PDB file of C-alpha atoms in Angstrom:
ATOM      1  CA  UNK Q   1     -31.368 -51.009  15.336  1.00  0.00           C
ATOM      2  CA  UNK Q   2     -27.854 -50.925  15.790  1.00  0.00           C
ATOM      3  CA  UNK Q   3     -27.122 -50.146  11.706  1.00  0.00           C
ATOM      4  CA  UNK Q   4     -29.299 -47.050  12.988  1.00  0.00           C
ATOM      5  CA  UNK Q   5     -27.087 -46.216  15.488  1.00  0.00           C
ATOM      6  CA  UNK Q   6     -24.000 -46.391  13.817  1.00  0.00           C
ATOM      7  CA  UNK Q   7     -25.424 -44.170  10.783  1.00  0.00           C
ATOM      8  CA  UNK Q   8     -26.364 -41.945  13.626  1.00  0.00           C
ATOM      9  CA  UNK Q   9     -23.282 -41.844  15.043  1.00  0.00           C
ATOM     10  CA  UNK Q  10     -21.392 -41.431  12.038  1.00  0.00           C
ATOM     11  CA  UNK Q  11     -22.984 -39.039  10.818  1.00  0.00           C
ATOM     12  CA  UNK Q  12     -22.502 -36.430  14.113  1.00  0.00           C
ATOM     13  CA  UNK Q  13     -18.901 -37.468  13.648  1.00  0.00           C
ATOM     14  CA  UNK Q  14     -18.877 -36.279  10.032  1.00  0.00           C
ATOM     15  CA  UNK Q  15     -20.531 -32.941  10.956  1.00  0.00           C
ATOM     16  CA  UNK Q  16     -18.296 -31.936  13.915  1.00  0.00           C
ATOM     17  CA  UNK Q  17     -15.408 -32.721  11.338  1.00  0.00           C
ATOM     18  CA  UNK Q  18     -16.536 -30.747   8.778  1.00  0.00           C
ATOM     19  CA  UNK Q  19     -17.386 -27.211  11.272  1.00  0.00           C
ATOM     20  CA  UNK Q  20     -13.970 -27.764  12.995  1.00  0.00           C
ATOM     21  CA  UNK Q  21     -12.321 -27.212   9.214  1.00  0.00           C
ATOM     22  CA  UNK Q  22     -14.176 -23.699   8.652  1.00  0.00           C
ATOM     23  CA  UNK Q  23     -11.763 -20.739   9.306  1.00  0.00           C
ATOM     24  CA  UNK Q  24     -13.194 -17.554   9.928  1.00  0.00           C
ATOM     25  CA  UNK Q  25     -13.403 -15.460   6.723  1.00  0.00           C
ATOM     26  CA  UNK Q  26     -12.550 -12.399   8.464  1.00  0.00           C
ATOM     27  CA  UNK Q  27      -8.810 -13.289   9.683  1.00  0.00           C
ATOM     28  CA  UNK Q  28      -5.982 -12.685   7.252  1.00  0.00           C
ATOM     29  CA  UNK Q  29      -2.995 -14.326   6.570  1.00  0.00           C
ATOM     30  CA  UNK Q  30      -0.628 -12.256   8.431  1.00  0.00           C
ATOM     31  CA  UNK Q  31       2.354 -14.152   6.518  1.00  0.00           C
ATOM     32  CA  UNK Q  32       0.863 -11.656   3.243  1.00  0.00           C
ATOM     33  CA  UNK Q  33      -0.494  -8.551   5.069  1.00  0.00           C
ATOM     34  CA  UNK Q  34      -1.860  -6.877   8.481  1.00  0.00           C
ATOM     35  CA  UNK Q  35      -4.714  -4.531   6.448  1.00  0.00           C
ATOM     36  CA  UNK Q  36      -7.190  -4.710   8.923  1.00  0.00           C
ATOM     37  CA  UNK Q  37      -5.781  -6.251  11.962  1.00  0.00           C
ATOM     38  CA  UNK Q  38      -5.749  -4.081  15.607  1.00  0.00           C
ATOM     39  CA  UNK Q  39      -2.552  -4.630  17.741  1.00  0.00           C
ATOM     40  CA  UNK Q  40      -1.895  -3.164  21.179  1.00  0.00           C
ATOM     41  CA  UNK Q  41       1.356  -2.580  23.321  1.00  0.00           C
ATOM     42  CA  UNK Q  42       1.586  -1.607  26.948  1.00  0.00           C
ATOM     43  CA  UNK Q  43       4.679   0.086  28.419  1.00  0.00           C
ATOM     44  CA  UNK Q  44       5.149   0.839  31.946  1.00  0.00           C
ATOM     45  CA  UNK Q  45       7.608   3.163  33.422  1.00  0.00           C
ATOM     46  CA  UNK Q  46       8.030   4.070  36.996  1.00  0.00           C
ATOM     47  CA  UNK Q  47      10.054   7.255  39.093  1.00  0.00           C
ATOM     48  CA  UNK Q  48      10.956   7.583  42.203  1.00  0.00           C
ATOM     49  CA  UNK Q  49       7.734   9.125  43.991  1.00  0.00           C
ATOM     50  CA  UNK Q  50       5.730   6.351  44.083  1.00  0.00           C
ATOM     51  CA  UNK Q  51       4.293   7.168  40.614  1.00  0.00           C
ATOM     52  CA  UNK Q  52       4.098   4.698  37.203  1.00  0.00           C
ATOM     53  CA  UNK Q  53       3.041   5.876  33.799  1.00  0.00           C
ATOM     54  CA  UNK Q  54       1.139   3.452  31.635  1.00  0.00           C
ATOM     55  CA  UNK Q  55       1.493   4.509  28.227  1.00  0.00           C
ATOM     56  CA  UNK Q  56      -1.229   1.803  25.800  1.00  0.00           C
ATOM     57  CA  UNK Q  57      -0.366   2.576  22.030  1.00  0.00           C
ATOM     58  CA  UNK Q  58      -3.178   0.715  19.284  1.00  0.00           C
ATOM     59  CA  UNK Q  59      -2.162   0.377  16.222  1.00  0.00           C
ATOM     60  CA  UNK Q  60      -4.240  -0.467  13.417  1.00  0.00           C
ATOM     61  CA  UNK Q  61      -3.550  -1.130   9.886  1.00  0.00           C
ATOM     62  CA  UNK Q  62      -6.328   0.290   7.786  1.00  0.00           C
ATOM     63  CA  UNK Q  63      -5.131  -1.507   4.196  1.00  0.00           C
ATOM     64  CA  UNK Q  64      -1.970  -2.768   2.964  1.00  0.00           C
ATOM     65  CA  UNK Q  65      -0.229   1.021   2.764  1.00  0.00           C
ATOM     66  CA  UNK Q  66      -1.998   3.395   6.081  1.00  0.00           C
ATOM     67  CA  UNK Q  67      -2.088   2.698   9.567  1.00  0.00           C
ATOM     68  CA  UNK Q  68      -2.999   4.956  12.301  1.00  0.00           C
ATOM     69  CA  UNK Q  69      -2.023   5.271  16.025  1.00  0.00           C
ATOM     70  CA  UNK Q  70      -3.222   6.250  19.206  1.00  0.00           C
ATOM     71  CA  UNK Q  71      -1.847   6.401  22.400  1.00  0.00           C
ATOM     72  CA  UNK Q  72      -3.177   6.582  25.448  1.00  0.00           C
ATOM     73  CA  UNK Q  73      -1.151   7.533  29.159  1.00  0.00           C
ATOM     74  CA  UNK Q  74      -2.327   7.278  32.896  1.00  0.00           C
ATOM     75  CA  UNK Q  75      -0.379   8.120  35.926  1.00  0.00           C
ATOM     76  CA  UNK Q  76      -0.992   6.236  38.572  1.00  0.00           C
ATOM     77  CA  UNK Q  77       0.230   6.848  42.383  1.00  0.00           C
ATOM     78  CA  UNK Q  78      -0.447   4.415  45.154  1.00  0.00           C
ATOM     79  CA  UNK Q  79      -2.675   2.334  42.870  1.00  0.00           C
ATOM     80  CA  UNK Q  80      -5.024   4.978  41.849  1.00  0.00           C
ATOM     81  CA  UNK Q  81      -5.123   6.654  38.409  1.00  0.00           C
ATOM     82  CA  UNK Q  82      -4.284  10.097  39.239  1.00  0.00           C
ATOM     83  CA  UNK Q  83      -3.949  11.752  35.471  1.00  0.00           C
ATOM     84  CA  UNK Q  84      -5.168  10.694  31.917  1.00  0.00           C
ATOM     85  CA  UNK Q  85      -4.001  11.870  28.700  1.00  0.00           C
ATOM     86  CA  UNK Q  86      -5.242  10.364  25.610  1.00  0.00           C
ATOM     87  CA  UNK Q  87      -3.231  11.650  22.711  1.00  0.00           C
ATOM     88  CA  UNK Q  88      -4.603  12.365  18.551  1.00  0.00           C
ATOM     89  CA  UNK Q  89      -4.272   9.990  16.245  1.00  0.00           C
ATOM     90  CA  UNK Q  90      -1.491   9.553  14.083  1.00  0.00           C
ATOM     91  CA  UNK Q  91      -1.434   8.394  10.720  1.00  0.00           C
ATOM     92  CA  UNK Q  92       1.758   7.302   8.310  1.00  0.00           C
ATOM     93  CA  UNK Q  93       2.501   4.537   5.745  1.00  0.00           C
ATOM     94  CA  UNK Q  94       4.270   1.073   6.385  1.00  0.00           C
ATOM     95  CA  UNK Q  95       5.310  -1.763   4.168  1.00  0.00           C
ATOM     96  CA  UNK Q  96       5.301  -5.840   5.306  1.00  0.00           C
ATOM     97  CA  UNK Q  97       8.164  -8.286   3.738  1.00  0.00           C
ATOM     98  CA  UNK Q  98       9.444 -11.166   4.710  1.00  0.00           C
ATOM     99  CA  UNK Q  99       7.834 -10.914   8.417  1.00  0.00           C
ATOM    100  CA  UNK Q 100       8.843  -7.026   9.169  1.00  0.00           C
ATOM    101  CA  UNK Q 101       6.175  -4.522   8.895  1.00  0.00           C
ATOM    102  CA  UNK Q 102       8.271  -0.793   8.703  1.00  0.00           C
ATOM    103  CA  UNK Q 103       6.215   1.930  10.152  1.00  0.00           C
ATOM    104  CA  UNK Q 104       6.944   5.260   8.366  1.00  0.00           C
ATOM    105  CA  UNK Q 105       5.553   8.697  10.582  1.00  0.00           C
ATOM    106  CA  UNK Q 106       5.876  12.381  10.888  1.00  0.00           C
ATOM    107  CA  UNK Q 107       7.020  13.469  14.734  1.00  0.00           C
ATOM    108  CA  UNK Q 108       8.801  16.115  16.524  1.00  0.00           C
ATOM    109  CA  UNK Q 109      11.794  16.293  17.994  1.00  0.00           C
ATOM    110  CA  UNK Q 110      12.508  18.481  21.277  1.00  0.00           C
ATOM    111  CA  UNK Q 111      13.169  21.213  19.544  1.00  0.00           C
ATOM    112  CA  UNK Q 112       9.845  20.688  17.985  1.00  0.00           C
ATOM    113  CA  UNK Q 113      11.403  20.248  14.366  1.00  0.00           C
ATOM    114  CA  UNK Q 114       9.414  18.155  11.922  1.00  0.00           C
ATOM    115  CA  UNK Q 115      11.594  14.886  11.616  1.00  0.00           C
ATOM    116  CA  UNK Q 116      10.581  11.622   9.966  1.00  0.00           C
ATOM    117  CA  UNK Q 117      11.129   8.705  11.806  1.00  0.00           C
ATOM    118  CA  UNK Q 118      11.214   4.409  10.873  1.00  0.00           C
ATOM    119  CA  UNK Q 119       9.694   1.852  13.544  1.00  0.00           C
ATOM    120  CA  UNK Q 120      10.383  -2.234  12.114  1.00  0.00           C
ATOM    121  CA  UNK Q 121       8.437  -4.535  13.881  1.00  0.00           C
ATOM    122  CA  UNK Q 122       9.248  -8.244  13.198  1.00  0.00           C
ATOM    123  CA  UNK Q 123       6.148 -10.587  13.346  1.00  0.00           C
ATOM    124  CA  UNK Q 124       6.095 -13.726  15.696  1.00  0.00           C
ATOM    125  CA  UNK Q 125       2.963 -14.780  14.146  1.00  0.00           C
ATOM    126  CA  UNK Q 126       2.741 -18.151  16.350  1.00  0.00           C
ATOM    127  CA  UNK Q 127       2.484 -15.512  19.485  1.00  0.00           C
ATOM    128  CA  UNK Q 128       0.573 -13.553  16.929  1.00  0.00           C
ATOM    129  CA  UNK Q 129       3.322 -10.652  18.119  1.00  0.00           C
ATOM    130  CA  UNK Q 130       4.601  -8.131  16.620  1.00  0.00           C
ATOM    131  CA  UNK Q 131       7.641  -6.506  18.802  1.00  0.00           C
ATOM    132  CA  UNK Q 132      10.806  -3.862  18.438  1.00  0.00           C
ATOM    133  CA  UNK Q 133      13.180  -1.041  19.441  1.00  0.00           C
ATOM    134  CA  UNK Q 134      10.792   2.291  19.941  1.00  0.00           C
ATOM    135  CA  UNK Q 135      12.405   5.296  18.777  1.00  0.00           C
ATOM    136  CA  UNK Q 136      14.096   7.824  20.590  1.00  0.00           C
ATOM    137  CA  UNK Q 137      14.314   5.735  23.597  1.00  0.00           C
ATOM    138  CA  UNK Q 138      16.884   3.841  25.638  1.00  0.00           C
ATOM    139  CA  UNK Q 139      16.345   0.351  24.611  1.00  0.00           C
ATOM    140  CA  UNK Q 140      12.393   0.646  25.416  1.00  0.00           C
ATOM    141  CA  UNK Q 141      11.156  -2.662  23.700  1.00  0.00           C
ATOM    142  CA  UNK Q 142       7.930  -2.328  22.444  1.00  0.00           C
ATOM    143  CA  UNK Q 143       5.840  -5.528  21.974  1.00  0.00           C
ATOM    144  CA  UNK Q 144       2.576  -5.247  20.543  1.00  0.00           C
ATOM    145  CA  UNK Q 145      -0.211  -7.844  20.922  1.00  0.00           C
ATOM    146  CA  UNK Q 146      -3.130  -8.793  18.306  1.00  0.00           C
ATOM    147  CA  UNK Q 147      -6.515  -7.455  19.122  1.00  0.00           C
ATOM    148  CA  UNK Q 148      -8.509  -8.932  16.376  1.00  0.00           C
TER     149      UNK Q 148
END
């Protein structure tokens, strides 16, 4: 009875070992690519009237060449979201070496002249991060989180 047991026993052990060791199929290696991964960044920026803008930007890398963009920005004054403007999506090319994925895009400039502009993002893939310097800004870090 208590050969039984231990077989028993055993045998749950062996089980639970071997469905712990089963990755999920879907997830890439994001040390060779990001096709098909979603990543988010928030930035908040706040004036003098009691107001914040939330700007959300998703990025998501459709293969190893394309990603698109889409960002999304809510005023907000006294708590309450006052305005919402969701923007188009954008579309441009990257590349991913050596832990930097270089975003390549198409924007406008004030003057609204066509201008071609280079984001790197370095990857922190044990905070499954990826994070830099936007564009065009004064120092405005932008840190974008893994959705999936």
């Amino acid at each position: 009875m208590k050969l039984k047991h231990i077989f028993m026993l055993l045998g749950a052990v062996l089980l639970g070992l071997t469905a712990c060791s089963k990755d999920t199929p879907n997830t890439p290696d994001l040390s060779k690519t990001l096709a098909g991964t979603e990543w988010e960044a928030t930035v908040r920026e706040s004036d003098a009237g009691n107001k914040s803008v939330v700007t959300t930007i998703v990025l998501k890398f459709v293969d190893g060449t394309k990603f698109t963009s889409q960002s999304t920005q809510q005023t907000i004054k006294n708590g309450a979201v006052v305005d919402t403007e969701v923007d188009d999506p954008e579309q441009g090319t990257y590349t991913y070496q050596g832990g930097v994925a270089t975003l390549l895009f198409n924007t406008r400039d004030d003057e609204d002249n066509a201008i071609k502009l280079a984001l790197p993002l370095t990857m922190d893939s044990s905070k499954q991060q990826l994070t830099g310097k936007a564009p065009n800004t004064a120092g405005t870090i932008l840190t974008f989180v893994r959705k999936k």
